[in-house]
Coordinates of C-alpha atoms and ligand atoms in Angstrom, one line a residue:
M728 CA 0.0 0.0 0.0
N729 CA 0.9 3.7 -0.3
L730 CA -0.1 5.0 3.1
L731 CA -0.9 8.6 2.4
F732 CA -2.2 8.2 -1.1
D733 CA -4.5 5.4 -0.1
T734 CA -5.7 7.3 2.9
L735 CA -6.5 10.4 0.8
T736 CA -8.2 8.6 -2.0
G737 CA -9.8 5.8 -0.1
F738 CA -12.6 7.5 1.8
G739 CA -14.6 9.4 -0.9
A740 CA -17.4 7.5 -2.7
A741 CA -16.6 7.3 -6.4
G742 CA -19.6 9.6 -7.3
A743 CA -19.0 12.0 -4.5
P744 CA -17.6 15.5 -5.4
F745 CA -14.0 16.2 -4.3
L746 CA -13.4 19.6 -5.7
E747 CA -15.6 22.3 -7.3
R748 CA -13.6 24.6 -9.6
P749 CA -14.4 28.3 -9.8
D750 CA -16.3 27.6 -13.1
G751 CA -18.6 25.2 -11.3
S752 CA -17.2 22.0 -12.8
V753 CA -16.4 19.2 -10.4
I754 CA -13.6 16.7 -9.9
R755 CA -15.2 13.6 -8.3
Y756 CA -13.4 11.0 -6.1
G757 CA -13.9 8.5 -8.8
D758 CA -11.9 10.7 -11.2
L759 CA -8.8 10.7 -9.0
D760 CA -7.4 7.3 -9.9
G761 CA -7.2 8.1 -13.6
L762 CA -6.2 11.8 -13.2
T763 CA -3.4 11.1 -10.7
G764 CA -2.4 8.1 -12.9
Q765 CA -1.9 10.5 -15.8
W766 CA 0.1 13.0 -13.8
A767 CA 2.2 10.2 -12.2
N768 CA 3.0 8.8 -15.7
A769 CA 4.0 12.3 -16.8
L770 CA 6.3 12.6 -13.8
A771 CA 7.8 9.2 -14.4
G772 CA 8.3 10.1 -18.0
L773 CA 10.4 13.1 -16.9
G774 CA 12.6 10.7 -14.9
V775 CA 11.1 11.2 -11.4
Q776 CA 11.9 8.1 -9.3
P777 CA 10.6 7.1 -5.8
G778 CA 12.4 9.1 -3.2
D779 CA 13.2 12.0 -5.6
R780 CA 12.1 15.5 -4.6
V781 CA 9.7 17.3 -6.9
A782 CA 9.9 21.1 -6.2
V783 CA 6.7 22.9 -7.0
Q784 CA 6.4 26.7 -7.2
V785 CA 3.2 27.3 -9.1
E786 CA 0.0 29.3 -8.5
K787 CA -2.9 27.5 -6.8
S788 CA -5.0 25.5 -9.1
P789 CA -6.8 22.1 -9.0
E790 CA -4.0 20.7 -11.2
N791 CA -1.5 21.8 -8.6
L792 CA -3.4 19.6 -6.1
I793 CA -3.5 16.7 -8.5
L794 CA 0.3 17.1 -8.9
Y795 CA 0.7 16.8 -5.1
L796 CA -1.4 13.6 -5.1
A797 CA 0.5 12.2 -8.1
T798 CA 3.9 12.9 -6.5
V799 CA 2.8 11.0 -3.4
R800 CA 1.5 8.2 -5.5
I801 CA 4.8 7.8 -7.4
G802 CA 6.6 7.6 -4.0
A803 CA 8.4 10.9 -4.6
V804 CA 8.7 13.8 -2.1
F805 CA 6.5 16.9 -2.7
L806 CA 8.3 20.1 -2.0
P807 CA 6.0 23.1 -2.2
L808 CA 7.4 26.6 -2.4
N809 CA 5.7 29.9 -1.8
T810 CA 4.9 31.6 -5.1
A811 CA 6.2 34.9 -3.7
Y812 CA 9.8 33.7 -3.4
T813 CA 12.2 35.5 -5.7
L814 CA 14.7 33.7 -7.9
V815 CA 17.4 34.5 -5.3
E816 CA 15.4 32.8 -2.6
L817 CA 14.5 29.8 -4.9
E818 CA 18.2 29.2 -5.6
Y819 CA 18.8 28.2 -2.0
F820 CA 15.9 25.8 -1.8
I821 CA 16.8 24.1 -5.0
G822 CA 20.5 23.9 -4.1
D823 CA 19.6 22.4 -0.7
A824 CA 16.9 19.9 -1.8
E825 CA 18.4 18.9 -5.1
P826 CA 15.0 18.0 -6.7
A827 CA 14.9 15.8 -9.7
L828 CA 12.3 18.1 -11.2
I829 CA 11.2 21.7 -10.7
V830 CA 7.6 22.6 -11.6
C831 CA 7.3 26.3 -12.2
D832 CA 5.2 28.9 -14.0
P833 CA 6.0 29.2 -17.7
A834 CA 6.6 32.9 -17.2
V835 CA 9.7 32.3 -15.0
E836 CA 11.0 29.1 -16.6
G837 CA 13.9 30.9 -18.3
G838 CA 15.4 31.9 -14.9
V839 CA 14.4 28.7 -13.0
A840 CA 15.9 26.5 -15.7
K841 CA 19.4 27.6 -14.6
L842 CA 18.8 25.9 -11.3
G843 CA 17.7 22.5 -12.5
K844 CA 15.4 20.4 -14.7
T845 CA 12.1 22.2 -15.2
T846 CA 8.6 21.6 -16.4
T847 CA 5.7 24.1 -16.2
L848 CA 2.2 24.6 -14.8
D849 CA 0.4 27.9 -14.8
A850 CA -2.5 29.4 -12.8
K851 CA -5.0 27.9 -15.3
G852 CA -3.5 24.4 -14.9
Q853 CA -1.9 24.6 -18.3
G854 CA 1.8 24.1 -19.2
S855 CA 4.3 21.5 -20.4
L856 CA 3.6 19.2 -17.5
A857 CA -0.2 19.4 -18.0
S858 CA 0.2 18.7 -21.7
L859 CA 2.3 15.6 -20.9
A860 CA -0.3 14.4 -18.4
A861 CA -3.2 15.0 -20.8
S862 CA -1.7 12.5 -23.3
A863 CA -0.5 10.0 -20.7
S864 CA -2.1 6.7 -19.8
E865 CA -4.5 6.7 -16.8
A866 CA -3.1 3.4 -15.6
F867 CA -0.4 3.6 -13.0
E868 CA 0.8 1.1 -10.5
T869 CA 0.9 3.0 -7.2
V870 CA 4.3 2.9 -5.5
E871 CA 4.3 1.2 -2.1
R872 CA 5.1 3.6 0.8
S873 CA 5.1 2.8 4.5
P874 CA 4.7 5.2 7.5
E875 CA 8.4 6.1 7.7
D876 CA 8.8 7.0 4.0
L877 CA 9.0 10.8 3.2
A878 CA 6.0 12.3 1.6
A879 CA 7.0 16.0 1.7
I880 CA 9.7 18.4 2.6
C881 CA 8.4 21.8 3.7
Y882 CA 10.9 24.6 4.2
T883 CA 10.7 26.7 7.3
S884 CA 12.9 29.6 7.9
G885 CA 15.5 29.4 10.7
T886 CA 16.2 32.0 13.4
T887 CA 19.8 31.5 12.6
G888 CA 21.2 30.7 9.2
R889 CA 19.2 29.5 6.3
S890 CA 15.8 27.8 5.9
K891 CA 15.5 24.2 7.0
G892 CA 13.6 21.5 5.2
A893 CA 11.2 19.7 7.5
M894 CA 10.9 16.1 6.5
L895 CA 7.3 14.9 6.8
T896 CA 6.5 11.2 6.5
H897 CA 3.5 9.3 5.2
G898 CA 3.0 8.4 8.9
N899 CA 3.1 12.0 10.1
L900 CA 0.6 13.3 7.6
T901 CA -1.8 10.4 7.7
A902 CA -1.9 10.3 11.6
N903 CA -2.6 14.0 11.8
A904 CA -5.3 14.0 9.1
L905 CA -7.2 11.1 10.7
T906 CA -7.0 12.6 14.2
L907 CA -8.4 15.9 13.0
V908 CA -11.2 14.3 10.9
K909 CA -12.4 12.6 14.1
L910 CA -11.9 15.6 16.4
W911 CA -13.6 18.1 14.2
E912 CA -16.2 15.6 13.1
F913 CA -15.7 15.9 9.4
T914 CA -17.9 13.6 7.2
G915 CA -18.6 13.0 3.6
A916 CA -21.4 15.6 3.9
D917 CA -18.9 18.5 4.6
V918 CA -18.1 21.2 2.1
L919 CA -15.0 23.3 3.0
I920 CA -14.3 26.7 1.5
H921 CA -10.7 26.3 0.4
A922 CA -9.2 29.8 0.1
L923 CA -5.7 29.2 1.6
P924 CA -2.5 28.8 -0.4
I925 CA -1.5 25.2 -0.9
Y926 CA 2.3 25.8 -0.5
H927 CA 2.0 25.6 3.3
V928 CA 0.9 23.1 5.9
H929 CA -2.4 24.9 6.6
G930 CA -3.9 24.8 3.1
L931 CA -2.1 21.7 1.9
F932 CA -2.2 19.3 4.8
V933 CA -4.8 20.6 7.3
A934 CA -7.4 21.7 4.7
T935 CA -6.8 19.2 1.9
N936 CA -5.8 16.1 3.7
V937 CA -8.5 16.4 6.3
I938 CA -11.2 16.9 3.7
M939 CA -9.9 13.9 1.6
A940 CA -9.6 11.6 4.6
A941 CA -13.2 12.4 5.4
G942 CA -14.4 11.9 1.8
A943 CA -15.7 15.5 1.9
S944 CA -15.4 18.2 -0.7
V945 CA -13.9 21.7 -1.2
I946 CA -15.1 24.8 -3.0
F947 CA -11.7 25.8 -4.4
R948 CA -10.7 29.4 -4.8
A949 CA -7.2 30.6 -5.9
K950 CA -7.0 33.2 -3.1
F951 CA -9.0 34.6 -0.2
D952 CA -11.5 37.3 -1.0
A953 CA -13.7 38.1 2.0
A954 CA -16.8 39.2 -0.1
E955 CA -16.6 36.1 -2.2
V956 CA -16.1 33.7 0.7
L957 CA -19.2 35.3 2.4
E958 CA -21.2 34.6 -0.8
L959 CA -20.1 31.0 -0.8
M960 CA -21.1 30.3 2.8
P961 CA -24.6 29.2 2.2
R962 CA -23.2 26.3 0.1
A963 CA -20.6 25.3 2.6
T964 CA -20.3 23.8 6.0
A965 CA -16.7 24.8 7.1
L966 CA -14.0 27.4 6.7
M967 CA -10.4 27.2 7.6
G968 CA -8.3 30.4 7.7
V969 CA -5.6 32.5 9.3
P970 CA -6.7 35.3 11.6
T971 CA -6.6 37.8 8.8
F972 CA -9.5 35.9 7.1
Y973 CA -11.6 36.6 10.1
T974 CA -10.7 40.3 10.6
R975 CA -11.4 40.8 6.9
L976 CA -14.7 39.0 7.2
L977 CA -15.6 41.2 10.1
D978 CA -15.2 44.2 7.8
Q979 CA -18.0 42.8 5.6
A980 CA -21.4 44.4 6.4
G981 CA -23.0 41.1 5.2
L982 CA -21.5 39.0 8.0
T983 CA -24.6 38.1 9.9
P984 CA -26.1 35.1 11.7
E985 CA -28.2 34.5 8.6
A986 CA -25.2 34.6 6.2
T987 CA -23.2 32.1 8.3
K988 CA -25.9 29.8 9.5
G989 CA -25.0 26.9 7.3
I990 CA -21.4 26.8 8.5
R991 CA -20.9 24.3 11.3
L992 CA -17.2 25.0 11.9
F993 CA -15.0 28.1 11.6
I994 CA -11.4 27.2 12.3
S995 CA -8.5 29.6 12.8
G996 CA -4.8 28.9 13.1
S997 CA -1.2 29.7 11.9
A998 CA -1.0 32.9 14.0
P999 CA -2.6 34.1 17.2
L1000 CA -6.3 35.0 16.9
L1001 CA -6.9 38.0 19.1
A1002 CA -9.5 37.3 21.8
E1003 CA -11.1 40.5 20.6
T1004 CA -11.6 39.0 17.1
H1005 CA -13.0 35.8 18.6
R1006 CA -15.5 37.7 20.6
E1007 CA -16.5 40.1 17.9
F1008 CA -17.1 37.2 15.5
E1009 CA -19.3 35.5 18.0
A1010 CA -21.2 38.7 18.6
R1011 CA -21.8 39.3 14.9
T1012 CA -22.6 35.7 13.9
G1013 CA -23.4 33.7 16.9
Q1014 CA -20.6 31.4 15.8
V1015 CA -17.6 30.5 18.0
I1016 CA -14.3 30.2 16.1
L1017 CA -12.3 27.1 16.9
E1018 CA -8.7 28.0 17.3
R1019 CA -5.9 25.4 16.9
Y1020 CA -2.1 25.5 17.0
G1021 CA 0.4 23.8 14.8
M1022 CA 3.6 24.3 12.9
T1023 CA 5.3 23.0 9.8
E1024 CA 7.4 20.5 11.7
T1025 CA 4.6 19.0 13.6
G1026 CA 1.3 19.6 11.8
M1027 CA -1.4 20.2 14.3
N1028 CA -0.6 19.9 18.1
T1029 CA -3.6 21.3 19.9
S1030 CA -7.2 22.3 19.2
N1031 CA -10.0 23.8 21.0
P1032 CA -12.8 21.1 21.3
Y1033 CA -15.6 20.6 18.8
D1034 CA -18.0 19.9 21.6
G1035 CA -17.1 21.9 24.7
A1036 CA -15.8 25.3 25.5
R1037 CA -13.8 27.0 22.7
V1038 CA -11.9 29.5 24.8
A1039 CA -10.8 32.8 23.3
G1040 CA -7.1 33.4 23.6
T1041 CA -6.3 29.7 24.0
V1042 CA -5.4 27.0 21.5
G1043 CA -7.1 24.2 23.5
P1044 CA -5.8 20.9 24.8
A1045 CA -3.2 18.7 23.1
L1046 CA -4.7 16.5 20.4
P1047 CA -5.6 13.0 21.6
D1048 CA -2.5 11.4 20.2
V1049 CA -0.1 14.3 20.9
A1050 CA 1.8 14.7 24.2
L1051 CA 2.6 18.3 25.1
R1052 CA 4.7 19.6 28.1
I1053 CA 6.2 22.9 29.3
S1054 CA 9.9 23.1 30.1
D1055 CA 12.1 25.8 31.3
A1056 CA 13.3 27.7 28.2
E1057 CA 16.9 28.0 29.5
S1058 CA 17.6 24.9 31.6
G1059 CA 15.1 22.5 29.9
A1060 CA 13.8 21.4 33.3
P1061 CA 10.1 20.5 33.6
M1062 CA 7.9 23.3 34.8
A1063 CA 5.1 23.2 37.4
A1064 CA 1.5 23.3 36.1
G1065 CA 0.4 26.8 35.1
E1066 CA 3.9 28.1 34.7
I1067 CA 5.2 29.7 31.5
G1068 CA 7.9 28.0 29.5
M1069 CA 8.9 26.3 26.3
I1070 CA 6.3 24.2 24.6
E1071 CA 7.6 20.7 23.7
V1072 CA 5.6 18.1 21.8
Q1073 CA 5.8 14.4 21.0
G1074 CA 3.6 12.2 18.9
P1075 CA 3.0 10.6 15.5
N1076 CA 2.6 14.0 13.9
V1077 CA 6.2 15.1 14.8
F1078 CA 8.5 15.3 11.7
A1079 CA 11.5 13.0 10.9
G1080 CA 14.1 15.8 11.2
Y1081 CA 15.6 18.5 9.0
W1082 CA 16.7 17.6 5.6
R1083 CA 20.5 17.0 5.6
M1084 CA 20.9 18.9 8.9
P1085 CA 21.6 16.3 11.5
E1086 CA 23.1 18.8 14.0
K1087 CA 20.1 21.2 13.7
T1088 CA 17.8 18.2 14.1
A1089 CA 19.7 17.0 17.2
A1090 CA 19.6 20.5 18.7
E1091 CA 15.8 20.7 18.5
F1092 CA 14.9 17.3 19.9
K1093 CA 15.2 16.0 23.4
P1094 CA 15.4 12.3 24.4
G1095 CA 12.2 10.5 23.9
G1096 CA 11.4 12.3 20.7
W1097 CA 10.3 15.6 22.3
F1098 CA 10.5 18.4 19.8
I1099 CA 11.3 21.9 21.1
T1100 CA 8.7 24.2 19.3
G1101 CA 10.2 27.6 20.1
D1102 CA 6.8 28.8 21.3
L1103 CA 6.3 29.9 24.9
G1104 CA 3.2 28.9 26.7
K1105 CA 1.5 27.5 29.7
I1106 CA -1.2 24.8 30.4
D1107 CA -4.1 26.0 32.5
E1108 CA -6.1 23.9 35.1
A1109 CA -8.5 22.8 32.4
G1110 CA -5.6 21.5 30.3
Y1111 CA -5.9 24.3 27.7
V1112 CA -2.7 25.6 26.2
H1113 CA -2.1 29.3 26.1
I1114 CA 0.6 30.6 23.8
V1115 CA 2.1 33.6 25.4
G1116 CA 5.0 34.4 23.2
R1117 CA 7.8 33.1 21.1
G1118 CA 11.2 32.0 22.2
K1119 CA 12.3 32.5 18.6
D1120 CA 12.7 35.9 16.9
L1121 CA 9.8 35.5 14.4
I1122 CA 7.2 37.7 12.9
I1123 CA 3.9 36.2 11.6
S1124 CA 2.3 38.5 9.0
G1125 CA -1.0 37.4 7.6
G1126 CA -0.2 33.8 8.7
L1127 CA 3.2 33.9 6.9
N1128 CA 6.4 33.6 8.9
V1129 CA 9.1 36.2 8.5
Y1130 CA 12.4 35.8 10.2
P1131 CA 13.9 39.2 11.1
K1132 CA 17.5 37.9 10.7
E1133 CA 16.9 37.2 7.0
V1134 CA 15.5 40.7 6.4
E1135 CA 18.2 42.4 8.5
A1136 CA 20.9 40.7 6.6
E1137 CA 19.6 42.1 3.3
I1138 CA 19.2 45.6 4.8
D1139 CA 22.6 45.6 6.5
A1140 CA 24.2 44.9 3.1
L1141 CA 22.9 48.2 1.7
P1142 CA 25.2 51.2 1.5
G1143 CA 24.6 53.8 4.2
V1144 CA 23.2 51.3 6.7
V1145 CA 25.1 50.9 9.9
E1146 CA 22.8 48.2 11.3
S1147 CA 19.1 47.4 11.4
A1148 CA 16.5 45.8 13.6
V1149 CA 13.4 44.2 12.0
I1150 CA 10.4 43.9 14.3
G1151 CA 6.7 43.0 14.2
L1152 CA 4.2 45.7 15.2
A1153 CA 0.5 45.2 15.8
H1154 CA -1.2 45.5 12.4
P1155 CA -5.0 45.6 12.1
D1156 CA -5.1 43.5 8.9
L1157 CA -2.0 41.3 9.1
G1158 CA -1.7 40.7 12.8
E1159 CA 1.9 41.8 12.8
G1160 CA 3.4 44.3 10.3
V1161 CA 7.1 43.8 9.3
T1162 CA 8.9 47.0 10.3
A1163 CA 12.5 47.9 9.7
V1164 CA 14.3 50.3 12.1
I1165 CA 17.6 51.4 10.4
A1166 CA 20.5 53.0 12.1
T1167 CA 22.4 55.4 9.9
G1168 CA 24.8 56.7 12.5
G1169 CA 23.3 60.2 11.8
K1170 CA 24.8 60.2 8.3
G1171 CA 23.6 59.5 4.8
N1172 CA 20.5 60.2 2.9
L1173 CA 18.9 56.8 2.7
T1174 CA 15.1 56.9 2.0
E1175 CA 12.3 54.4 2.7
E1176 CA 11.6 54.2 -1.0
A1177 CA 15.3 53.4 -1.8
V1178 CA 15.4 50.7 0.8
L1179 CA 12.2 49.1 -0.3
A1180 CA 13.3 49.2 -4.0
A1181 CA 16.6 47.5 -3.1
L1182 CA 14.8 44.7 -1.3
S1183 CA 12.2 44.1 -3.9
E1184 CA 14.4 41.8 -6.1
R1185 CA 15.8 39.9 -3.1
L1186 CA 13.0 39.1 -0.8
A1187 CA 9.4 37.9 -1.2
R1188 CA 6.9 40.7 -1.0
F1189 CA 5.5 39.5 2.3
K1190 CA 8.9 39.7 3.9
Q1191 CA 9.5 43.3 2.8
P1192 CA 8.9 45.9 5.5
R1193 CA 5.5 47.7 5.4
R1194 CA 7.4 50.7 6.9
V1195 CA 11.1 51.7 7.3
L1196 CA 12.1 54.0 10.1
F1197 CA 15.4 55.7 10.5
V1198 CA 17.3 56.3 13.7
D1199 CA 20.8 57.5 14.5
D1200 CA 21.6 54.4 16.7
L1201 CA 19.7 51.3 17.9
P1202 CA 19.0 51.1 21.6
R1203 CA 21.1 48.5 23.3
N1204 CA 21.1 46.9 26.8
A1205 CA 24.1 46.6 29.1
M1206 CA 25.1 43.4 27.3
G1207 CA 25.2 45.3 24.0
K1208 CA 22.2 43.4 22.7
V1209 CA 19.7 45.4 20.6
Q1210 CA 16.5 46.0 22.6
K1211 CA 13.8 44.9 20.2
A1212 CA 11.2 45.0 23.0
L1213 CA 11.9 48.6 23.6
L1214 CA 11.7 49.3 19.8
R1215 CA 8.3 47.5 19.7
E1216 CA 7.1 49.6 22.6
T1217 CA 8.3 52.9 21.2
H1218 CA 6.6 52.3 17.8
A1219 CA 3.6 50.2 19.0
G1220 CA 1.0 52.6 17.5
L1221 CA 2.6 52.8 14.0
Y1222 CA -0.1 51.0 12.2
R1223 CA -3.0 52.0 14.4
G1224 CA -5.7 54.3 13.3
Ligands
LIG148 C1 0.2 39.1 0.7 N1 1.0 40.1 0.9 C2 1.4 40.1 2.2 C3 0.8 38.9 2.7 N2 0.1 38.3 1.7 N3 2.1 40.9 2.9 C4 2.4 40.6 4.2 N4 1.9 39.5 4.8 C5 1.1 38.6 4.0 N5 0.6 37.5 4.6 C6 1.4 41.3 0.0 C7 0.8 41.1 -1.4 O1 1.9 40.6 -2.1 C8 0.5 42.5 -1.8 O2 1.6 43.2 -2.1 C9 0.1 43.1 -0.5 O3 0.7 42.4 0.5 C10 -1.4 43.2 -0.3 O4 -2.0 42.0 -0.8 P1 -3.4 41.5 -0.4 O5 -4.2 41.5 -1.7 O6 -4.0 42.2 0.7 O7 -3.0 40.1 0.0 P2 -3.8 38.9 -0.1 O8 -3.5 38.2 -1.4 O9 -5.2 39.2 0.2 O10 -3.1 37.9 1.0 C11 -3.3 38.1 2.4 C12 -3.7 36.8 3.0 C13 -2.6 35.8 2.5 C14 -3.7 36.9 4.5 C15 -5.1 36.4 2.5 O11 -1.3 36.2 2.8 C16 -2.9 34.4 2.9 O12 -3.7 33.7 2.4 N6 -2.2 34.0 4.0 C17 -2.3 32.7 4.6 C18 -0.9 32.1 4.7 C19 -0.9 30.7 5.2 O13 -1.5 29.8 4.6 N7 -0.2 30.4 6.3 C20 -0.2 29.1 6.9 C21 1.3 28.7 7.1 S1 1.3 27.0 7.8 P3 1.6 44.6 -2.9 O14 2.9 44.7 -3.5 O15 0.4 44.6 -3.8 O16 1.3 45.6 -1.8 C22 1.5 27.3 9.5 C23 1.2 26.2 10.4 C24 -0.1 26.3 11.0 O17 1.7 28.4 9.9 O18 -0.3 26.2 12.2 O19 -1.1 26.4 10.2
LIG149 P1 5.2 27.7 10.6 O1 6.6 27.6 10.8 O2 4.8 28.5 9.4 O3 4.6 26.4 10.5 O4 4.6 28.5 11.8 C1 4.4 27.9 13.0 C2 4.3 28.9 14.1 O5 3.0 29.6 14.0 C3 4.2 28.3 15.4 O6 5.4 27.9 15.9 C4 3.5 29.4 16.2 O7 4.5 30.3 16.6 C5 2.6 30.0 15.2 N1 1.2 29.5 15.4 C6 0.5 28.6 14.7 N2 -0.8 28.5 15.2 C7 -0.9 29.5 16.1 C8 -2.0 29.9 17.0 N3 -3.2 29.4 16.9 N4 -1.7 30.8 17.9 C9 -0.5 31.4 18.0 N5 0.6 31.0 17.2 C10 0.3 30.1 16.3

């Protein structure tokens, strides 16, 4: 058997819908064997072997999802990449992962082809790979894969150094999907509005895998548009989103109990949902958002209950098959109940390590398979986990992670910059807005526009600062360390009102 592929395609009845395209046409579960067979044959024809990485940087489309399924079916390793990454950023991922094949948009193939063997797929699901698939046979003998085989590598930025490829196995993804189906009570009758990107864990594994492992269906949209999602609600039963989805929905006058009454479950994750947003959403719709907590390396770790209190400002108890504990962030010693410390998790969801980085893997695991998440939290008397901060210097903007070090390194290389500090400030739409504070030593005539222009070729748009501020010197503590907390306090109101 092929654990993940069989799990994803084994639950939906042949005639049941899997995916509704924007034009209203439908892919049914019964179509998947032939469709993924064609794409698997196309991949095999391009030389992809079991265990090879297939790097995919393409716009969201149903064909992109079929490509994911076909990659799993052929026993290869799916490597999704954010479409916002620049060629400079892409070069690192390709060099590190050494994929046998890179699937990219035809518009950028000229540049990407310098990095490796390419084939193409565009936003409409067309391209050289799609053409090969269209003329390929539907028959394909599924490659056997067991729980410990790799299904995907997802890159996650590091607080130090370059991004790390989190190796996710068939066992990891299958266990997490099945646990969530049960916990969130998904059945074949569910219809999920799928408006998340599919190059990250949330849209690809939580949304897609859970839906497929329940034999349910998705209304598939290339990106999130609050007005459109609101219009789709009467035909759906569930929505998964990052907090920005919910703040943008709250800006819609049409968000009422009537408009949302068919939805049985609103789920939020990937970034903290403000308790205020949680309460406002309930006041406007009568619906209580279910917040859960996860990360690329682990999939989902905790969730507020389906039945039972969904408490604002908490991420709920650990999932039934996940163990979670709090340890002293410095010494690693266990903490007493209710105390704040480093969140550590263990379970079948926890990844197999970082691709070709044994030292980094060893540094982030403790004996017994406990993974150090880098998130700070506590467990209350009811067993609910509260995330109170991050032990890692990380900004989450609209659900996307931005590592300040990476942005600072690019800024520091610009002429006229003495040093820089990149911080996240409260942002009404994005949760946190990436903000650069640049020290010029009182000299130079660097402008915000010039800095942003210089970064535009080097960093994905979401990593680029929303604002750039100039100071003579950065504040430092007695140890000589830049006081980011003080900078955050000083500029706290930058994006307000
Ligand atoms: C887009 N832009 C962003 C941005 N997304 N800038 C900062 N942060 C973001 N998240 C840029 C655009 O390129 C554009 O640039 C400008 O900001 C405004 O675009 P927009 O139209 O407002 O953006 P939009 O396309 O609506 O995207 C916003 C968003 C999207 C929140 C809907 O980013 C999104 O879908 N985020 C979800 C990310 C996600 O799936 N995270 C899960 C990671 S997995 P310009 O040049 O036009 O100004 C994970 C584990 C877990 O964390 O627990 O789930
Ligand atoms: P990523 O590396 O993109 O997978 O991001 C994972 C990180 O997102 C976690 O380590 C947390 O810091 C954060 N995160 C995910 N879900 C939540 C949540 N519900 N509340 C707070 N932070 C979250």
